[in-house]
mmCIF file of C-alpha atoms and ligand atoms in Angstrom:
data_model
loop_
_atom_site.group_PDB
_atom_site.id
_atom_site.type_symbol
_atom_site.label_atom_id
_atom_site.label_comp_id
_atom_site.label_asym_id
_atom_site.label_seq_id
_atom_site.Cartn_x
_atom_site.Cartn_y
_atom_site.Cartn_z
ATOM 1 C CA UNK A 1 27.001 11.676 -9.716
ATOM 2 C CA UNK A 2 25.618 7.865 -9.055
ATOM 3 C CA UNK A 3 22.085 7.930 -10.126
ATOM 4 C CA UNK A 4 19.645 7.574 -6.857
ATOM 5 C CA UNK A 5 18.219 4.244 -6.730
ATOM 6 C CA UNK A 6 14.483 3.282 -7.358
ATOM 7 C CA UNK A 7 12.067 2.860 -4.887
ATOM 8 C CA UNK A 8 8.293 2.054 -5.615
ATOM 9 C CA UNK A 9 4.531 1.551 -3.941
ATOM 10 C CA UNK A 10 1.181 1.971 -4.553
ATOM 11 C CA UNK A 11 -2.348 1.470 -3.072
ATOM 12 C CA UNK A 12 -5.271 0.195 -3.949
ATOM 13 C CA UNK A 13 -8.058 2.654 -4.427
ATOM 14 C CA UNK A 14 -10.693 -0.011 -3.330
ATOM 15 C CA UNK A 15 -11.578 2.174 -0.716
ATOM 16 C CA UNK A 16 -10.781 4.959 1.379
ATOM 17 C CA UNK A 17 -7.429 5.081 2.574
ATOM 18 C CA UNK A 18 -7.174 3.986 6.167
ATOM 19 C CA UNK A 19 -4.639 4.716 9.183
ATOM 20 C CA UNK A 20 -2.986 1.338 8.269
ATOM 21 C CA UNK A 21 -2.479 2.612 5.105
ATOM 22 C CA UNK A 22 -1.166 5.660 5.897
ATOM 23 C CA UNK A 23 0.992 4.655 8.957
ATOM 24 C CA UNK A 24 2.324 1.093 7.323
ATOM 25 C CA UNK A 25 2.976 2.942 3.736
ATOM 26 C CA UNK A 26 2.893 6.338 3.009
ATOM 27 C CA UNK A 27 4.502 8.033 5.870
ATOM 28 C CA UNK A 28 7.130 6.019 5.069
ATOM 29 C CA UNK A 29 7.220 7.063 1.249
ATOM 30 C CA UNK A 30 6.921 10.580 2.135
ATOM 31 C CA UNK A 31 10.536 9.918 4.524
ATOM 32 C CA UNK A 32 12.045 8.284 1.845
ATOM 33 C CA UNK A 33 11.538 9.744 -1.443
ATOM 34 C CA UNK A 34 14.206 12.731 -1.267
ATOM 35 C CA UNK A 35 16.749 9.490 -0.761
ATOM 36 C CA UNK A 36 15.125 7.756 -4.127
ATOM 37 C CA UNK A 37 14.179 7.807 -8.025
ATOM 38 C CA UNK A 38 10.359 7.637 -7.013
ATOM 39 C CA UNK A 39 7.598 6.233 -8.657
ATOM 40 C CA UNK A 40 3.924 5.930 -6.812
ATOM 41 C CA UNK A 41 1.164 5.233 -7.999
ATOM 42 C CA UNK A 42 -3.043 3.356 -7.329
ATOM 43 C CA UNK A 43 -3.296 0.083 -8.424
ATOM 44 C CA UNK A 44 -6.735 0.414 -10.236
ATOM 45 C CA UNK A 45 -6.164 -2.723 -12.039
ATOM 46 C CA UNK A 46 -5.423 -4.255 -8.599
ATOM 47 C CA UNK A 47 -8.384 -3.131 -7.213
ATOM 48 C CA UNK A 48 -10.419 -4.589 -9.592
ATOM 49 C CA UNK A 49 -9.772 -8.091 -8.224
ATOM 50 C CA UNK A 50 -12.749 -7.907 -6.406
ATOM 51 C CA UNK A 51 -15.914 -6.135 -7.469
ATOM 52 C CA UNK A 52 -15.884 -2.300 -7.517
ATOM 53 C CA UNK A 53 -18.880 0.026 -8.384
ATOM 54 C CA UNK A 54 -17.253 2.037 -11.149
ATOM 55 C CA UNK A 55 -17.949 5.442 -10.180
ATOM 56 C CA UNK A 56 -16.548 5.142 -6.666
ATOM 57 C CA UNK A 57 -13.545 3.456 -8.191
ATOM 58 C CA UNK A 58 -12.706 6.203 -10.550
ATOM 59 C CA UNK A 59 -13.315 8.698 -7.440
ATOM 60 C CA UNK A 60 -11.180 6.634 -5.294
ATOM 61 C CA UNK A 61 -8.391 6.490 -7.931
ATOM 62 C CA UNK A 62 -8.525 10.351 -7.466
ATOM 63 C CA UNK A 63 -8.241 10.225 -4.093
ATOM 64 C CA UNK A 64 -5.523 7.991 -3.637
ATOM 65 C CA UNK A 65 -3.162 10.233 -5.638
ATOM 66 C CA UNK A 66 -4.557 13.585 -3.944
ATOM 67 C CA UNK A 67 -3.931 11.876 -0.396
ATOM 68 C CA UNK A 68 -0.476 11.163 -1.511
ATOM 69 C CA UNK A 69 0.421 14.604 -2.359
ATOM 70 C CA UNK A 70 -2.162 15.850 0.756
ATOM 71 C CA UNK A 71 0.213 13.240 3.193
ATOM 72 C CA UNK A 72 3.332 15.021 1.909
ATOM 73 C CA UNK A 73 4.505 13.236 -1.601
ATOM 74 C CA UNK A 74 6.094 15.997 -3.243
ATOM 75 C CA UNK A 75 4.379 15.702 -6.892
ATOM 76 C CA UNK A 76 7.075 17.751 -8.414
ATOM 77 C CA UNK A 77 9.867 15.145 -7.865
ATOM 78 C CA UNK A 78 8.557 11.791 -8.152
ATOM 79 C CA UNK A 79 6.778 10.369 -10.949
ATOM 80 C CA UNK A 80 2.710 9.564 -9.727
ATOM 81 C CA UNK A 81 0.107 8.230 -12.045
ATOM 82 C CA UNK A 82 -2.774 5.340 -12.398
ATOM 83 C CA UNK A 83 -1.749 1.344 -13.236
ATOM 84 C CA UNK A 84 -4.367 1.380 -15.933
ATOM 85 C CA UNK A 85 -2.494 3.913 -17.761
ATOM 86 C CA UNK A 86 0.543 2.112 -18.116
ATOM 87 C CA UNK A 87 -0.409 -0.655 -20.694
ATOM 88 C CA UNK A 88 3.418 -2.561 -20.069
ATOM 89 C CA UNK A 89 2.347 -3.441 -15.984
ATOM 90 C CA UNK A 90 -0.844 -5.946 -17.625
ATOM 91 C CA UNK A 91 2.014 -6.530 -20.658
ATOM 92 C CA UNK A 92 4.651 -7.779 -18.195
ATOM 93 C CA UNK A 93 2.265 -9.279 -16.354
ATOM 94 C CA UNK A 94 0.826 -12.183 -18.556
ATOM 95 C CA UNK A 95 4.672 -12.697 -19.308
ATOM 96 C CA UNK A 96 5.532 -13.203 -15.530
ATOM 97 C CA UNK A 97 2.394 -15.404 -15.263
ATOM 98 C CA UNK A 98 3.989 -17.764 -17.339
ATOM 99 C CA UNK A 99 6.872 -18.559 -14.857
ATOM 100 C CA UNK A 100 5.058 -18.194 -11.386
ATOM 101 C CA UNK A 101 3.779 -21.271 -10.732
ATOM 102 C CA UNK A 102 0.070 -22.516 -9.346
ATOM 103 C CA UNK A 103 1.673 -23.968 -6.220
ATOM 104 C CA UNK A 104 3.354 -20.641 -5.315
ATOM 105 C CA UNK A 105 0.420 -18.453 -5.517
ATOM 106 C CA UNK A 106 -2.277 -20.837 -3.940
ATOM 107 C CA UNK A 107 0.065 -19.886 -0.974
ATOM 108 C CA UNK A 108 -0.220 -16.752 -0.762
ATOM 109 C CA UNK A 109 -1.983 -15.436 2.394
ATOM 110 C CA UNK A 110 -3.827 -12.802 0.789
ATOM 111 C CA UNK A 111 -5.088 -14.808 -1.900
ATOM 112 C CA UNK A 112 -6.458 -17.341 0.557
ATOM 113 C CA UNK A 113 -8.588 -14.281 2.777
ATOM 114 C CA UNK A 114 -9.870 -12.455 -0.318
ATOM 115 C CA UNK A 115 -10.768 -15.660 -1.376
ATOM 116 C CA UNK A 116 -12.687 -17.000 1.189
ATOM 117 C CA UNK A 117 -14.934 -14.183 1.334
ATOM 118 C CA UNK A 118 -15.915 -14.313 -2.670
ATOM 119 C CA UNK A 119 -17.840 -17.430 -2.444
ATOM 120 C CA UNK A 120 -18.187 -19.829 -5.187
ATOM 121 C CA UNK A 121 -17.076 -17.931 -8.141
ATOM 122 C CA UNK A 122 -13.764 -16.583 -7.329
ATOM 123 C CA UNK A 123 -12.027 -14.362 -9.625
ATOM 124 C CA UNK A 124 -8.723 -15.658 -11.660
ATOM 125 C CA UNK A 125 -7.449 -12.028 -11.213
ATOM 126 C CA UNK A 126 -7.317 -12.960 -7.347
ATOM 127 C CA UNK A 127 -5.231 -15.692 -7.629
ATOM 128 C CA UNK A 128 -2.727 -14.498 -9.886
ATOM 129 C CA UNK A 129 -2.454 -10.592 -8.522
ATOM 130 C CA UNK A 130 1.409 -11.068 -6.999
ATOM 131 C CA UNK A 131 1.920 -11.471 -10.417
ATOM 132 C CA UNK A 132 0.785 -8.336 -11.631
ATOM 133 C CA UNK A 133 2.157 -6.762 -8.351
ATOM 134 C CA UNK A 134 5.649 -8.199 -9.961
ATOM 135 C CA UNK A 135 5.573 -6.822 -13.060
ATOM 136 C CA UNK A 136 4.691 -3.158 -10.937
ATOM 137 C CA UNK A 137 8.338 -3.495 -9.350
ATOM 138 C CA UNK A 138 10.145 -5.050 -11.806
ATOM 139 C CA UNK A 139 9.235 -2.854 -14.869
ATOM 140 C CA UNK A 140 11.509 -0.230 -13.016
ATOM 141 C CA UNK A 141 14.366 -1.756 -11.828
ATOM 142 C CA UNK A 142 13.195 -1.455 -8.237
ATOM 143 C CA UNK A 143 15.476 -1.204 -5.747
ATOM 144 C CA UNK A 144 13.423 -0.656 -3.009
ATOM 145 C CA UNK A 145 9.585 -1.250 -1.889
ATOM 146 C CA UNK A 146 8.169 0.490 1.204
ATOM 147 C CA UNK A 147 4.326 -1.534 2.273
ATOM 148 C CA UNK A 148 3.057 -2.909 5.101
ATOM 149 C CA UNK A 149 3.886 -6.792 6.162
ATOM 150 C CA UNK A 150 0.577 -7.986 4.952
ATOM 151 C CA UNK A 151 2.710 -7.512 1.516
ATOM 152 C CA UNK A 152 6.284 -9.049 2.641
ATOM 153 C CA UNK A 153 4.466 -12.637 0.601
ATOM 154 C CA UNK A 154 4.094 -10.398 -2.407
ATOM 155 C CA UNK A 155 7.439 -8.912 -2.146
ATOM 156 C CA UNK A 156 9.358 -12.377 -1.711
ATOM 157 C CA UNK A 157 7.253 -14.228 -4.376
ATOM 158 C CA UNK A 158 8.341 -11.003 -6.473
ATOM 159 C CA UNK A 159 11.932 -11.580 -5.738
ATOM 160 C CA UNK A 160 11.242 -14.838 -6.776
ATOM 161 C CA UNK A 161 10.555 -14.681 -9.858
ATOM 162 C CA UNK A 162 12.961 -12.381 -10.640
ATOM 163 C CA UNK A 163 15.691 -14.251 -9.340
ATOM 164 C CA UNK A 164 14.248 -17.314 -11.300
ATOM 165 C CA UNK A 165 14.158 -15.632 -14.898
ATOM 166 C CA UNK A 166 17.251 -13.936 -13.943
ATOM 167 C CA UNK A 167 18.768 -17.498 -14.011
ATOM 168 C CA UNK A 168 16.937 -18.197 -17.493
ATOM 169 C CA UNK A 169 17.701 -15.185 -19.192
ATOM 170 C CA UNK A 170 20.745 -12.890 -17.897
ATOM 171 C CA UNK A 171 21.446 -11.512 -13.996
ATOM 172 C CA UNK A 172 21.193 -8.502 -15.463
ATOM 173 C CA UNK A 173 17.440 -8.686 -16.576
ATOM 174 C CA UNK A 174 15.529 -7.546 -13.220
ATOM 175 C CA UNK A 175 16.705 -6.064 -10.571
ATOM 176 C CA UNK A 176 15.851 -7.495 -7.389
ATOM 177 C CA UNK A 177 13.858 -5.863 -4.850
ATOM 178 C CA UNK A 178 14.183 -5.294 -1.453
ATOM 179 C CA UNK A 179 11.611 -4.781 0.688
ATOM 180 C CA UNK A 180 11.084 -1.863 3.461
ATOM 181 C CA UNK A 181 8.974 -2.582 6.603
ATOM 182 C CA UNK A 182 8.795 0.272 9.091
ATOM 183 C CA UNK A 183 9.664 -0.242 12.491
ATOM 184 C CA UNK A 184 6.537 0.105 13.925
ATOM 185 C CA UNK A 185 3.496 0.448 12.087
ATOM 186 C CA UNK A 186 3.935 -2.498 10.027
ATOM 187 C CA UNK A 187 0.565 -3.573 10.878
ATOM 188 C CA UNK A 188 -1.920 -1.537 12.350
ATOM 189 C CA UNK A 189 -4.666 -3.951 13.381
ATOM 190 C CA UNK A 190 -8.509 -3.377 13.363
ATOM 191 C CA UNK A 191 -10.668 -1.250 15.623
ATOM 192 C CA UNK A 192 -13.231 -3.861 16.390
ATOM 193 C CA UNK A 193 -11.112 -6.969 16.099
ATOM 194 C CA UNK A 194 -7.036 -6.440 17.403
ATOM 195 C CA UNK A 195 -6.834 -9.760 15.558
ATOM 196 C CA UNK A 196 -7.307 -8.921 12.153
ATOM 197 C CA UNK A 197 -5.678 -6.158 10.266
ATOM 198 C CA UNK A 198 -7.099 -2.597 9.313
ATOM 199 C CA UNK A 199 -8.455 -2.840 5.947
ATOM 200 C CA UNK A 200 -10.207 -0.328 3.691
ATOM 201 C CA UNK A 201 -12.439 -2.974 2.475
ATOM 202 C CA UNK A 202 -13.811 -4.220 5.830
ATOM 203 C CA UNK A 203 -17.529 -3.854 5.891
ATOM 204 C CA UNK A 204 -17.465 -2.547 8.855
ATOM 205 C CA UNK A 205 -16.604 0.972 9.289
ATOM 206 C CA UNK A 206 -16.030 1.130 12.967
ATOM 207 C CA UNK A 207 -13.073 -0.636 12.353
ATOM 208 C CA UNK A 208 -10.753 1.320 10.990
ATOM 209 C CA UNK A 209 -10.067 5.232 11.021
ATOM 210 C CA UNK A 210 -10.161 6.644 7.505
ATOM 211 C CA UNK A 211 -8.160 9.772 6.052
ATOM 212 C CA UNK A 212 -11.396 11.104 4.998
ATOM 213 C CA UNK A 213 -12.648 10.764 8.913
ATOM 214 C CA UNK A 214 -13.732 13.678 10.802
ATOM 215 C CA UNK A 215 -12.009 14.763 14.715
ATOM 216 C CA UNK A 216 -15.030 14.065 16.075
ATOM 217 C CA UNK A 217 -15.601 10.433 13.983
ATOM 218 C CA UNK A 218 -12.003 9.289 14.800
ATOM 219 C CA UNK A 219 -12.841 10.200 18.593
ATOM 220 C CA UNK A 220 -15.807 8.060 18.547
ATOM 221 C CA UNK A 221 -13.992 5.190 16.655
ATOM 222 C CA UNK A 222 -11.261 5.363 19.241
ATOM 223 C CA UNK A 223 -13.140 5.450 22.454
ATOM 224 C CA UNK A 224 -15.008 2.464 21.233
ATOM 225 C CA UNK A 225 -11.967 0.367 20.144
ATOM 226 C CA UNK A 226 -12.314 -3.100 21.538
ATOM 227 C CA UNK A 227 -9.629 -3.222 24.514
ATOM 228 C CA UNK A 228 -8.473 -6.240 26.430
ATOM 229 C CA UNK A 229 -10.009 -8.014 30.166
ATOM 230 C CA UNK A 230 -7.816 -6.384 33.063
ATOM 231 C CA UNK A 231 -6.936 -2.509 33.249
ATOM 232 C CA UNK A 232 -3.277 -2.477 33.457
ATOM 233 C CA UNK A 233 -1.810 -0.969 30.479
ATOM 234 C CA UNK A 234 0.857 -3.598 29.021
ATOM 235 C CA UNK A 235 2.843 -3.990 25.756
ATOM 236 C CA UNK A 236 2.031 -7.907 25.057
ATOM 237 C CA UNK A 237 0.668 -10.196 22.904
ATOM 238 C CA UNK A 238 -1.761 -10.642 25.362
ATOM 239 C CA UNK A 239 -3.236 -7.883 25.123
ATOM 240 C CA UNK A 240 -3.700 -7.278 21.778
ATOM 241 C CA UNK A 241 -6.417 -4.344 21.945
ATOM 242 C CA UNK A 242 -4.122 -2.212 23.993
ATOM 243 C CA UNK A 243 -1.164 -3.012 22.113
ATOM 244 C CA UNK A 244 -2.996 -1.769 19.070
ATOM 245 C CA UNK A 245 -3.046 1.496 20.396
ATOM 246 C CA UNK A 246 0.116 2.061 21.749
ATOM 247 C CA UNK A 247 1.492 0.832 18.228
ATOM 248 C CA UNK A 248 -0.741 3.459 16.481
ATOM 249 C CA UNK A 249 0.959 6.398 19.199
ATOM 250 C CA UNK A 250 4.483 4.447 18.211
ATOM 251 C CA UNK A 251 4.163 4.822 14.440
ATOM 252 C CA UNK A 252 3.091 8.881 14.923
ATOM 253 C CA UNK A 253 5.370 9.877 17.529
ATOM 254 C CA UNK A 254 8.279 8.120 16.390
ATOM 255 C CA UNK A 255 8.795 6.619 20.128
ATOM 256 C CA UNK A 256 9.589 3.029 21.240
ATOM 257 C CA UNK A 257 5.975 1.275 22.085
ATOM 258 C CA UNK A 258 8.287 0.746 25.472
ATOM 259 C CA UNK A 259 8.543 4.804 26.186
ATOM 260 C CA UNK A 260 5.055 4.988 25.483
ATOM 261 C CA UNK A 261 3.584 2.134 28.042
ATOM 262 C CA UNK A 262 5.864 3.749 30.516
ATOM 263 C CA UNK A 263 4.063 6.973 30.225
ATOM 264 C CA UNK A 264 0.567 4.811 31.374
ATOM 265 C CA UNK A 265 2.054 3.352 34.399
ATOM 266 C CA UNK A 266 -1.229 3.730 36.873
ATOM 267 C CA UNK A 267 -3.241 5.177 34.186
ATOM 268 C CA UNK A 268 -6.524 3.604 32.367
ATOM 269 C CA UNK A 269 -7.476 2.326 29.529
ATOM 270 C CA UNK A 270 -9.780 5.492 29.105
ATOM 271 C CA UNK A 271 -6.542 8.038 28.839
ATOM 272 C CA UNK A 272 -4.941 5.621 26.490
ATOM 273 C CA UNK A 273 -7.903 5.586 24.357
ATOM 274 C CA UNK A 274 -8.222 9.651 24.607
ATOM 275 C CA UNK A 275 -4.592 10.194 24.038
ATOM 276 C CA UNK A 276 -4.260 8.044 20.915
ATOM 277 C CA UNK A 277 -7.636 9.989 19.701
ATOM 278 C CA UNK A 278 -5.993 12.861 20.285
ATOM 279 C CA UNK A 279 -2.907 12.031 18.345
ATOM 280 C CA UNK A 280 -4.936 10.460 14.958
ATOM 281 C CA UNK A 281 -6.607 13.570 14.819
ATOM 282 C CA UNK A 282 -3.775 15.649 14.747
ATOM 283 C CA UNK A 283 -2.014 13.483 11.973
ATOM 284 C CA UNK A 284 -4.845 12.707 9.701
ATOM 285 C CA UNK A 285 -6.880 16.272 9.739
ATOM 286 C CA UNK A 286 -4.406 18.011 7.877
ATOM 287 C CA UNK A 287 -4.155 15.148 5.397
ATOM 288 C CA UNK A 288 -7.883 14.901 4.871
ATOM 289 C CA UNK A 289 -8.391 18.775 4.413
ATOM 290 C CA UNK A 290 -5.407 18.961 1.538
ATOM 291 C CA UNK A 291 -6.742 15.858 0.295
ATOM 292 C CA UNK A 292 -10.408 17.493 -0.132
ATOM 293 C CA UNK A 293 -8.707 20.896 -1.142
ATOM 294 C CA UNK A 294 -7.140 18.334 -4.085
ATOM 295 C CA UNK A 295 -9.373 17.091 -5.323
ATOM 296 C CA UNK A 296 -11.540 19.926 -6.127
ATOM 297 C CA UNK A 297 -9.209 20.567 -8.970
ATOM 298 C CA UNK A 298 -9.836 18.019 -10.749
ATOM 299 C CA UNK A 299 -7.535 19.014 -14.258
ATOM 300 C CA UNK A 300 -4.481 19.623 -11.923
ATOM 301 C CA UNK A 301 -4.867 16.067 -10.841
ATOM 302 C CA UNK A 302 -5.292 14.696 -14.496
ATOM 303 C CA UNK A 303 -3.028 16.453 -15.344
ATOM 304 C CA UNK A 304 -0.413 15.367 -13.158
ATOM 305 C CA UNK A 305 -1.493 11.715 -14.200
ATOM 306 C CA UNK A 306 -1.595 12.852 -17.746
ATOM 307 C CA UNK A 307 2.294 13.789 -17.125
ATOM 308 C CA UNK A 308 3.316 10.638 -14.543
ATOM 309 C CA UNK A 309 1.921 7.753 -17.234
ATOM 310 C CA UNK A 310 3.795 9.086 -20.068
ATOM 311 C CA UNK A 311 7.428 9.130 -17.488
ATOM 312 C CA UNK A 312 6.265 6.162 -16.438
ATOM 313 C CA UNK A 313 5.552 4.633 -19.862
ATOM 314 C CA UNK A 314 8.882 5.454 -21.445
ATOM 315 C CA UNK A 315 10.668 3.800 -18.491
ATOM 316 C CA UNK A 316 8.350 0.506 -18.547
ATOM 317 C CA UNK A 317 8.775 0.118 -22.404
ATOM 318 C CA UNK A 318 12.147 0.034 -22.198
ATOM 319 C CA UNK A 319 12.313 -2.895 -19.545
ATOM 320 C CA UNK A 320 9.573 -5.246 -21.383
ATOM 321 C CA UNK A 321 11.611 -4.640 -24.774
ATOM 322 C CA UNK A 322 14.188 -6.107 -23.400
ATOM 323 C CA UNK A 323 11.845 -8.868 -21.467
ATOM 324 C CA UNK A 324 10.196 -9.568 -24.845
ATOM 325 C CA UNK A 325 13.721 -9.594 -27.086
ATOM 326 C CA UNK A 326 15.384 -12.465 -24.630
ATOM 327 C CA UNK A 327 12.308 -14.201 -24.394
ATOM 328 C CA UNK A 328 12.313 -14.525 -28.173
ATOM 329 C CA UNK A 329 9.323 -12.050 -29.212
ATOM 330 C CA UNK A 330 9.657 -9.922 -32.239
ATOM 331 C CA UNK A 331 10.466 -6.375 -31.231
ATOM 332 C CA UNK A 332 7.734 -3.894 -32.040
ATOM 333 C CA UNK A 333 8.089 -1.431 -33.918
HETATM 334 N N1 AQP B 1 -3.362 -2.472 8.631
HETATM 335 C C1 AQP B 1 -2.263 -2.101 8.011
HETATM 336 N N2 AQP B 1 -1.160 -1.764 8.712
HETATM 337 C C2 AQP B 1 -0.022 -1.373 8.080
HETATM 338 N N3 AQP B 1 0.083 -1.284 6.724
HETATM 339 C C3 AQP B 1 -0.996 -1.612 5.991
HETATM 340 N N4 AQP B 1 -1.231 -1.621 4.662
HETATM 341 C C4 AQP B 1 -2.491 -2.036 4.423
HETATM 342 N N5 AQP B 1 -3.115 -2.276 5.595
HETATM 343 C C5 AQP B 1 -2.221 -2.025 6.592
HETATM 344 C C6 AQP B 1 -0.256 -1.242 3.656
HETATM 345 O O1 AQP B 1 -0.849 -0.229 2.841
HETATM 346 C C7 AQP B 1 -0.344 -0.359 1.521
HETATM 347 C C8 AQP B 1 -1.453 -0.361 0.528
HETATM 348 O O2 AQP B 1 -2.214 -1.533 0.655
HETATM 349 P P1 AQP B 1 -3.063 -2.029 -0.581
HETATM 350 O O3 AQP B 1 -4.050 -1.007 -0.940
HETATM 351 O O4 AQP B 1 -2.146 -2.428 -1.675
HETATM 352 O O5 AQP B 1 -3.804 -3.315 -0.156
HETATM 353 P P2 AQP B 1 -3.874 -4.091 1.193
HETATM 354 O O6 AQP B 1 -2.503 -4.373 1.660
HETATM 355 O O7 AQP B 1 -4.769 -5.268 0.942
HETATM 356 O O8 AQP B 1 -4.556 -3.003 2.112
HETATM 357 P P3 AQP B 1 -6.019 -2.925 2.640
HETATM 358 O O9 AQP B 1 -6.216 -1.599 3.272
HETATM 359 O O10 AQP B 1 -6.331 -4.122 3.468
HETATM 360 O O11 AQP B 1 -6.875 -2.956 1.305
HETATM 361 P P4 AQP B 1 -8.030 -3.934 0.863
HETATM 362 O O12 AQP B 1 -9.011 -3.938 1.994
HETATM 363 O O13 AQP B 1 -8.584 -3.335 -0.387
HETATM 364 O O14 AQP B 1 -7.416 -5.263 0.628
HETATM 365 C C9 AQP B 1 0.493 -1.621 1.474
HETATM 366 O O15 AQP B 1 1.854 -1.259 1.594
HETATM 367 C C10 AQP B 1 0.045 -2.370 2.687
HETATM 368 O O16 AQP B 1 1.036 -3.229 3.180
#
């Protein structure tokens, strides 16, 4: 039998996990990962880009992995545990930060937002995360990476590189990656701003729907989404607001934003806004009770990290062995 082929995400536990999060990633993880050699896992050392308060990162970090299992990631089959645990993903990444270059990164869209927002003293970890993100995929031969289109940058500058010390050092060195965008849900856009996207870190909470939210919070949040001038209930650019929502019904149903907006000819903005209520609710409350339910075991979950990092360890050592012999380095012993 062929082996299955790899596929690999994570999340940043910088936060709570929102509805983007859930809808542009991990839904699509949890379809996947019968098809796939899985490996998921939070980015802690990501998330560390910006400043975190240390106890809520550790509880995030928690979280992240419980809402995995809680959103249907079957911990059993696929291989979960925490960046910081895997010493080769920092390893690999100083190597690959010696062949991504300044230019390529100061590109990088994400880089130039999370930037902006620091101030004055902006962290080097900032500007070279896609490398780190690199050495993520490419420590396990990825074949495939499910995320949300704010990462398609990440996933090219990935392929990149790959591609580029492929050429230096042997095809057969990385793997290189391809990247999965859902159909719809790609990018689930704020609450209070249909311009922006829905981020965990946004300070303001109206604007996005967390998995931790209650019925009655995600209610409130969706009645007072910002909609667009005019009442008729279109699927355009236009409107923005409105589209928003009839994405966020696309991405849970499974139907074509067109079968939806057909469904509203006549109709308000106020049923739209009820419906899609009605439909979050429905898809995150079971998540966010298993996720609480999780986490109040506490040595199940190390454990299962406990288990993950060493899988996940013997797998990444044998990749930067190799990265470190055809670079030259002396093997360690
Ligand atoms: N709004 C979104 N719509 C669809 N997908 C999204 N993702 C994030 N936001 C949306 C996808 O979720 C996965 C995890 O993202 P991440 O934690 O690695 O960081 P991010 O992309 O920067 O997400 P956030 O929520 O905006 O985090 P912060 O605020 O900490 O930066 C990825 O697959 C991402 O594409």
């Amino acid at each position: 039998m062929t082996p299955k082929k790899v596929m690999l995400s994570a999340v940043q536990p910088s936060n709570r996990l929102t509805l983007g999060n859930y809808l542009g990633a991990l839904k699509n993880w949890v379809q996947l990962q019968s098809q796939f050699d899985c490996l998921f896992f939070a980015v802690d050392l990501h998330a560390i880009t910006v400043r975190q308060d240390p106890k809520e990162l550790r509880e995030q970090t928690y979280r992240a992995i419980a809402t995995y299992i809680a959103a249907g990631i079957d911990p059993d089959s696929v291989t979960l545990f925490a960046q910081s645990h895997v010493p080769q993903h920092a390893e690999l990444a100083w190597v690959l930060n010696c062949f991504v270059y300044m230019g390529e990164l100061s590109r990088m869209t994400q880089f130039k937002d999370k930037s902006a927002k620091q101030g004055q003293n902006i962290p080097v970890g900032l500007f070279t995360y896609p490398a780190l993100m690199a050495a993520d995929i490419l420590l396990y031969k990825t074949h495939l990476v499910p995320v949300g289109e704010d990462q398609k940058q990440h996933l090219e500058i990935t392929r990149d590189i790959a591609q580029r010390m492929n050429q230096i050092y042997g095809n057969d060195l990385f793997t290189v990656p391809e990247i999965y965008l859902p159909p719809v849900g790609a990018r689930i856009m704020s609450l209070q701003n249909p311009l922006s996207k829905m981020s965990k870190s946004d300070p303001d909470p109206q604007s996005a729907v967390y998995l931790t939210d209650t019925d009655d919070q995600i209610r409130k949040k969706l009645k007072r989404a910002v909609t667009d001038s005019g009442s008729e209930i279109a699927y355009t650019a236009e409107k923005p607001g409105i589209k928003n929502l009839i994405d966020i019904q696309a991405a849970i149903t499974g139907q074509s934003p067109e079968q939806i907006t057909q469904t509203y000819a006549g109709k308000q903005y106020g049923h739209l806004k009820v419906d899609t209520a009605e439909l979050v609710a429905t898809a995150v409350g079971p998540i966010r009770d298993r996720t609480e339910q999780l986490l109040r075991d506490r040595s199940y979950l190390d454990d299962l990290l406990k288990q993950g990092a060493k899988k996940a360890r013997t797998r990444a050592e044998k990749t930067l062995g190799d990265v470190f012999d055809r670079l030259g380095l002396i093997r360690r012993g």
